[in-house]
Each structure stands twice: as structure tokens, then as C-alpha cells.
Short mmCIF file of C-alpha atoms in Angstrom, two decimals:
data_model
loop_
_atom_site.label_atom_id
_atom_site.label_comp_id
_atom_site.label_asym_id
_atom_site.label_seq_id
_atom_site.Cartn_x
_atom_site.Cartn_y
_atom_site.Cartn_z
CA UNK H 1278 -0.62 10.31 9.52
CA UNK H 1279 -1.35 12.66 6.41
CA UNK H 1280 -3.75 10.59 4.02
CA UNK H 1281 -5.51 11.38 0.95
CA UNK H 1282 -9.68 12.58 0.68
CA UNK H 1283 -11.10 9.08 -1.01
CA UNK H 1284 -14.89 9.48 -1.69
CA UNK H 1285 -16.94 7.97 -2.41
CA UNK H 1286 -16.52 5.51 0.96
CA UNK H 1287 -18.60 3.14 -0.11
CA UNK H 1288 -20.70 2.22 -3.13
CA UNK H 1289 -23.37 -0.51 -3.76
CA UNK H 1290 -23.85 -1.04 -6.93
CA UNK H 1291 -25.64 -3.13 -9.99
CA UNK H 1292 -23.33 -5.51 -12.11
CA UNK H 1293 -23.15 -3.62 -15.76
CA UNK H 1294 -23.20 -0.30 -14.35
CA UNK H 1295 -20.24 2.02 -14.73
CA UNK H 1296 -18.53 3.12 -11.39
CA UNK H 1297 -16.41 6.47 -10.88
CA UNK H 1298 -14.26 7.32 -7.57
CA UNK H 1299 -11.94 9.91 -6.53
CA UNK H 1300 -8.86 11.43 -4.60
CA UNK H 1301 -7.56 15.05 -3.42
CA UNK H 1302 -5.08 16.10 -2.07
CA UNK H 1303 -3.98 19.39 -0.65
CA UNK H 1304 -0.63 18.31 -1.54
CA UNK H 1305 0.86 17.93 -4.89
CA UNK H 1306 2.02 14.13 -6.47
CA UNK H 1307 4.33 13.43 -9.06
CA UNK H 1308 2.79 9.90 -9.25
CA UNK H 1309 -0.77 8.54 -8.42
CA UNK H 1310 -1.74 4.97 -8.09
CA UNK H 1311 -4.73 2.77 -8.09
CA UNK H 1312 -4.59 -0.71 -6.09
CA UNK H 1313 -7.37 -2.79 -5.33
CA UNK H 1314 -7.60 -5.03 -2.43
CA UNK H 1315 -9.14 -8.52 -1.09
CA UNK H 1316 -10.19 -9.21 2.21
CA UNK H 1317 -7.18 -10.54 4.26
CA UNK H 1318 -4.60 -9.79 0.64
CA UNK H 1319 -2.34 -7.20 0.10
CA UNK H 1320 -3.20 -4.44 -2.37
CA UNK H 1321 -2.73 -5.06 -6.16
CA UNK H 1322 -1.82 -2.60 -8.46
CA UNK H 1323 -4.39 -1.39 -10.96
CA UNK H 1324 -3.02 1.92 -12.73
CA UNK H 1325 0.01 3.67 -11.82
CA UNK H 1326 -0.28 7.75 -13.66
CA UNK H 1327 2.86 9.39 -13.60
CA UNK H 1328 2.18 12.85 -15.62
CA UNK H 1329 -0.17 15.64 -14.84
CA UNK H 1330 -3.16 15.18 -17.48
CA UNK H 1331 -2.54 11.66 -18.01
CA UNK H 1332 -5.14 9.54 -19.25
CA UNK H 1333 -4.65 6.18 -18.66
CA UNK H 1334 -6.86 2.95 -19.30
CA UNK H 1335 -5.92 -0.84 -18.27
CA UNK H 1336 -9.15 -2.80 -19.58
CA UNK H 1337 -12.55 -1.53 -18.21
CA UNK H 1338 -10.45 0.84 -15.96
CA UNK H 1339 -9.43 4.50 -16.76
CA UNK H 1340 -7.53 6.51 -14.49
CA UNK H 1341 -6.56 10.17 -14.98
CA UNK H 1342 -4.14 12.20 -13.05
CA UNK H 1343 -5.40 15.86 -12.55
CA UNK H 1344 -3.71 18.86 -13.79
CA UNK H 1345 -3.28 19.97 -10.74
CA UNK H 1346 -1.30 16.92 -9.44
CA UNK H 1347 -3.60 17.22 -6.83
CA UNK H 1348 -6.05 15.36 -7.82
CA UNK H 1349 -7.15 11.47 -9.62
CA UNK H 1350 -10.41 9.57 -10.40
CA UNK H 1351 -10.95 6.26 -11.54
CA UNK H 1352 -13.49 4.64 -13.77
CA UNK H 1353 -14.36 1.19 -14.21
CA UNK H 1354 -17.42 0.30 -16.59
CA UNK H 1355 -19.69 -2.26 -17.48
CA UNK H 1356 -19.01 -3.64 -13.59
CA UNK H 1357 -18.64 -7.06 -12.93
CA UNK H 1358 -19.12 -9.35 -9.36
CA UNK H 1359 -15.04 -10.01 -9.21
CA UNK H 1360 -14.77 -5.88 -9.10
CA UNK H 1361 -15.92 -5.94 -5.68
CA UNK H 1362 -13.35 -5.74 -2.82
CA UNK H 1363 -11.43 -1.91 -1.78
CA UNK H 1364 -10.17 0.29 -4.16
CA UNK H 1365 -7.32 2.82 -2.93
CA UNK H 1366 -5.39 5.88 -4.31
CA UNK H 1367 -1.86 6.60 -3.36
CA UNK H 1368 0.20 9.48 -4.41
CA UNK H 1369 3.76 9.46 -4.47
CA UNK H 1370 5.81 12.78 -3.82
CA UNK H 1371 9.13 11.73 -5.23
CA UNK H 1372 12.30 13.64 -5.28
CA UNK H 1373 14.05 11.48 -2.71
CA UNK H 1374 10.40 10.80 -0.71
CA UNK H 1375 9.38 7.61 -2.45
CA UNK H 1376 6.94 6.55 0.45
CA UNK H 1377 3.11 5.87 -0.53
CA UNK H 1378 0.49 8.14 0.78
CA UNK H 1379 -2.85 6.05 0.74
CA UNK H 1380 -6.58 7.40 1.00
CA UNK H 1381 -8.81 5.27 3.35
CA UNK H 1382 -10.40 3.36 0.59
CA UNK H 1383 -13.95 3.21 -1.50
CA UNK H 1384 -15.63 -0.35 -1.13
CA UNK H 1385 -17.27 -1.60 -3.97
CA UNK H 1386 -19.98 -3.93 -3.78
CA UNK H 1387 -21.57 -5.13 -6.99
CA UNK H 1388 -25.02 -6.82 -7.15
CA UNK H 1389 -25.37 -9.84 -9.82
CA UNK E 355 5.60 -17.21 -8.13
CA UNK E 356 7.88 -14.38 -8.47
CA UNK E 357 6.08 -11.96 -6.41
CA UNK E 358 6.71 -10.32 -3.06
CA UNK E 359 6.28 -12.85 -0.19
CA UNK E 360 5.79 -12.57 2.76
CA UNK E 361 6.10 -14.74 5.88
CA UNK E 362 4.32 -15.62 8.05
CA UNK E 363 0.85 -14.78 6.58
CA UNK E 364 -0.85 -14.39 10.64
CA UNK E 365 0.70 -14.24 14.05
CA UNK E 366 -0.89 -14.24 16.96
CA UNK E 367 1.08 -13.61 20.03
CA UNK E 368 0.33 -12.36 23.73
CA UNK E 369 1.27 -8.92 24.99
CA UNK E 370 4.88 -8.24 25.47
CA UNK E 371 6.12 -10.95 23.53
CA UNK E 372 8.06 -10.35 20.72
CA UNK E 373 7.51 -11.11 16.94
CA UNK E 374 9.55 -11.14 13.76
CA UNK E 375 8.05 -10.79 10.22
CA UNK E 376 10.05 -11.82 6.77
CA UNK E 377 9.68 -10.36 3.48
CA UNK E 378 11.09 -11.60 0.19
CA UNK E 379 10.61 -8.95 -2.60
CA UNK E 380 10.91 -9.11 -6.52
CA UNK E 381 13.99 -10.11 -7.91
CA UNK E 382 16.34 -7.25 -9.06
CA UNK E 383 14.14 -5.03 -6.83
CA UNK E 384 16.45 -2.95 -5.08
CA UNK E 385 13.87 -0.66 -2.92
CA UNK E 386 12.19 -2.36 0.32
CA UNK E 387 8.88 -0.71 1.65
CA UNK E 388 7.36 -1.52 4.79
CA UNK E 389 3.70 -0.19 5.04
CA UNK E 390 1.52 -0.93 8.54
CA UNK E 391 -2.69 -0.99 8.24
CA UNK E 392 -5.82 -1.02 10.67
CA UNK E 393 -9.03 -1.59 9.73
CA UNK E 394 -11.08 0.50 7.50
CA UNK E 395 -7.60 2.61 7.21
CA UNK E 396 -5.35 3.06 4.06
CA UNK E 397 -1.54 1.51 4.35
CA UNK E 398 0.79 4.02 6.41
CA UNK E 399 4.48 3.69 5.85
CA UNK E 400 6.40 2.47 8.08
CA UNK E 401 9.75 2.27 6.81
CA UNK E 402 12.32 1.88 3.57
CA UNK E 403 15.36 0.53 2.33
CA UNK E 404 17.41 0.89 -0.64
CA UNK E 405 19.72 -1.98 -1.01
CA UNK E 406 20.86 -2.54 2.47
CA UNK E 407 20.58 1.64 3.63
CA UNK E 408 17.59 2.09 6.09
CA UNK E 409 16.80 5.56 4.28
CA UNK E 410 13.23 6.60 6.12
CA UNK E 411 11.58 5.97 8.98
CA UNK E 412 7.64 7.25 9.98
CA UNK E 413 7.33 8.58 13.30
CA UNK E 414 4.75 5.70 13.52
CA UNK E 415 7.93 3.59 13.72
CA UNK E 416 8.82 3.56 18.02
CA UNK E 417 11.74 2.47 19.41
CA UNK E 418 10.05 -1.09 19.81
CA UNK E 419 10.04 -1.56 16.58
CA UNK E 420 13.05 -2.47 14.48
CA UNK E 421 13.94 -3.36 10.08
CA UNK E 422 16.70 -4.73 8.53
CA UNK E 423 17.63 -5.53 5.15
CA UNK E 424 21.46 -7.07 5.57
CA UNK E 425 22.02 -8.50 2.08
CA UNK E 426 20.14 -6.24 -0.02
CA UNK E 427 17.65 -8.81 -0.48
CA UNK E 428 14.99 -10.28 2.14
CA UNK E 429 14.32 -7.92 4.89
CA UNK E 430 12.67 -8.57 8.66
CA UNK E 431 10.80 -6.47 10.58
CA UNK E 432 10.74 -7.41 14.42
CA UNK E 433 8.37 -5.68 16.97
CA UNK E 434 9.48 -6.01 20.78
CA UNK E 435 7.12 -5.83 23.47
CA UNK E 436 4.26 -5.95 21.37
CA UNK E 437 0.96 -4.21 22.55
CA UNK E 438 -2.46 -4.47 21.44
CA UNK E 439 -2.38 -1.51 19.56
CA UNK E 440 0.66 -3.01 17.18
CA UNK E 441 -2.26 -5.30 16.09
CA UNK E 442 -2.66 -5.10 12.12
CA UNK E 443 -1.85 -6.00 8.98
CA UNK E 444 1.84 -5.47 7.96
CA UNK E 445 2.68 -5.33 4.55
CA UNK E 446 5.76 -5.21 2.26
CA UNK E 447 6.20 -3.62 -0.56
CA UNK E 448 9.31 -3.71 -3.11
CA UNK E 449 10.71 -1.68 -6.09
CA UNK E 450 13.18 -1.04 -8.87
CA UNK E 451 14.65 2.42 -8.78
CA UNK E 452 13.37 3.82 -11.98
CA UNK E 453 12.37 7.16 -13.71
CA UNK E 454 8.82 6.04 -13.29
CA UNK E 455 9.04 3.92 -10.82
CA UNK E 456 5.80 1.42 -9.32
CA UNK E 457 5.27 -0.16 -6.11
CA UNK E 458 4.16 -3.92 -5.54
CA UNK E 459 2.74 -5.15 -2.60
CA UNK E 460 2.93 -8.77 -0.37
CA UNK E 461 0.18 -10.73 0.42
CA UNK E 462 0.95 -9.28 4.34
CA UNK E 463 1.42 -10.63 7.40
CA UNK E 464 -1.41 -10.36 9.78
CA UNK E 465 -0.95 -9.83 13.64
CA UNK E 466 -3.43 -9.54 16.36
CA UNK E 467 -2.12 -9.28 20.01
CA UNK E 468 -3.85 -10.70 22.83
#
């Protein structure tokens, strides 16, 4: 099935360091979300962006949805141990096709 | 809680049985989503329902696989002569119809197929 480019896939990283993923598309979104997921839980949502340009923050996170609704990143700082776990995007196309389109996922693991 | 639920949280059955998963969503969430994922993989949708109307289905949804949503409220999701491959974590997802409109996810039920 047609899924997004999530890079990076995987990132080990030091607790208090800042961390920065992202998603493309060759499609274009009219909404992009962030969830983050547990081991054996379903995905939580993080950020949802819902206008091309948006900036939006929710804590230590900041998401932005690219100008070319083809496109997000998200940021977290100052990383923590309870950030580790799977972070995905998901666009949405709208318009009467509300269905999620997830990338595979970047894995964070942070070192205390 | 007043989350999405789902039941039951793991299932393991033998090949060719079949199996029937619930979910419960939000309150005043009128939109049902039913999402399917394998390890290392994103969620793929599966299926979803607005009120009680089945409105799309994913080709990854086969004729052995069936959803209902009869009330408008909880909605099942029964798999018939499950195969290995059908092993995976299924998860729900519900909605209120809105301009700007967010998805929340279940906990998931987990299946593995012997």
C-alpha cells in the first residue's frame, strides 16, 4: 500500500539533545499528523497540522507542515528517556478520503 | 477512561479458525477507522464507517474479512478462515466529523495465527 518516505529510520541518541525527523510525500495532504507509539500500544497523537506553512509546537515538540503539502518534520528538544518508543507521520488527503496514510516509522532511542 | 477501547487486547487462534475483534470509540464520535499493522510497518487502513454507512474499503480488505458498525456506535471486525499472514496488530481508530478533523487511536488488538 502507498506509504509515506519517514527518515530518519532509526536514531540513537543522548538524553538533552535535540532530535529532528521527517516525511515526503509525492502526494499532496491537506492534514499531517504526528503519533508516537509504545511497544504492544496503539499510536498516540502528538501534533495534528492542518495548513500549508503551519508551525505548530505542543511542549518540547514542533511540527511544521511544508508549503508544499508535501512535506512535514518534527522536532523535539532537550530529549528525555520517556521520548523513546516510534514516532510516525500520517497525511490525510481529505475531500471525502479521510483514511490515514502512515510512513514506516523513526525509532528513537535515548541514552540517560 | 473515555478513550477508544478495544477488545480483546491479543488473540491467538489456529489457522482457519475464525476471530472477531470489538471496538468502542469516543463518545459523540461519529467516524469508525479500522487500520491493520505488521512489524516494523506503519498502520494501513483497512476500512471506515460513518455512523452506521461502511463508506471505504482497502483492497487489503479480502472477502474473508468482514466490519460492521450496526448502531452507530461499537463496531466488530471478524476475520474468517484466518491465515498466518492475517497475523498483526489491528487497530481502531475513531473521529468527529469536523472542519479540522483528528484521528485517535485504540490500544489494538493483537493477533498471531498459528
Amino acid at each position: 500500500g502507498q506509504q509515506l518516505n519517514q527518515s530518519p529510520q532509526s536514531m540513537f541518541i543522548q538524553e538533552g539533545e535535540d532530535v529532528s525527523m521527517n516525511c515526503t510525500s509525492s502526494s499532496i495532504f491537506n492534514t499531517w499528523l504526528w503519533y508516537k507509539q509504545d511497544p504492544g500500544e496503539g499510536p498516540v497523537l502528538l501534533i495534528a497540522l492542518y495548513k500549508a506553512g503551519e508551525l505548530t509546537s505542543n511542549g518540547r515538540l514542533t511540527a511544521q507542515f511544508g508549503i508544499t503539502r508535501k512535506d512535514s518534520f518534527l522536532n523535539i528538544s532537550a530529549s528525555i528517556p520517556s521520548d523513546v518508543g516510534i514516532y510516525f507521520c500520517a497525511g490525510q488527503f481529505g475531500g471525502g478520503s479521510e483514511k490515514l496514510v502512515f510512513g514506516k516509522g523513526t525509532k528513537l532511542t535515548v541514552n540517560p | 477512561d473515555t478513550g477508544v477501547s478495544q477488545n480483546p487486547r491479543h488473540k491467538i487462534t489456529k489457522r482457519g479458525q475464525n476471530v472477531t475483534f470489538r471496538c468502542d470509540p469516543i463518545s459523540e464520535h461519529n467516524r469508525l477507522y479500522w487500520y491493520r499493522q505488521t512489524l516494523g510497518q506503519g498502520p494501513e487502513f483497512l476500512t471506515y464507517f460513518q455512523n452506521e454507512a461502511q463508506l471505504e474499503k482497502s483492497r487489503l480488505l479480502s472477502d474473508r474479512f468482514s466490519a460492521e458498525r450496526p448502531k452507530g456506535s461499537f463496531s466488530t471486525l471478524e476475520i474468517q478462515r484466518t491465515e498466518q499472514g492475517d497475523s498483526a496488530m489491528y487497530l481502531c481508530a475513531s473521529s468527529f466529523t469536523a472542519y479540522q478533523e483528528t484521528q485517535y487511536f485504540g490500544p489494538g488488538t493483537r493477533l498471531l495465527v498459528l
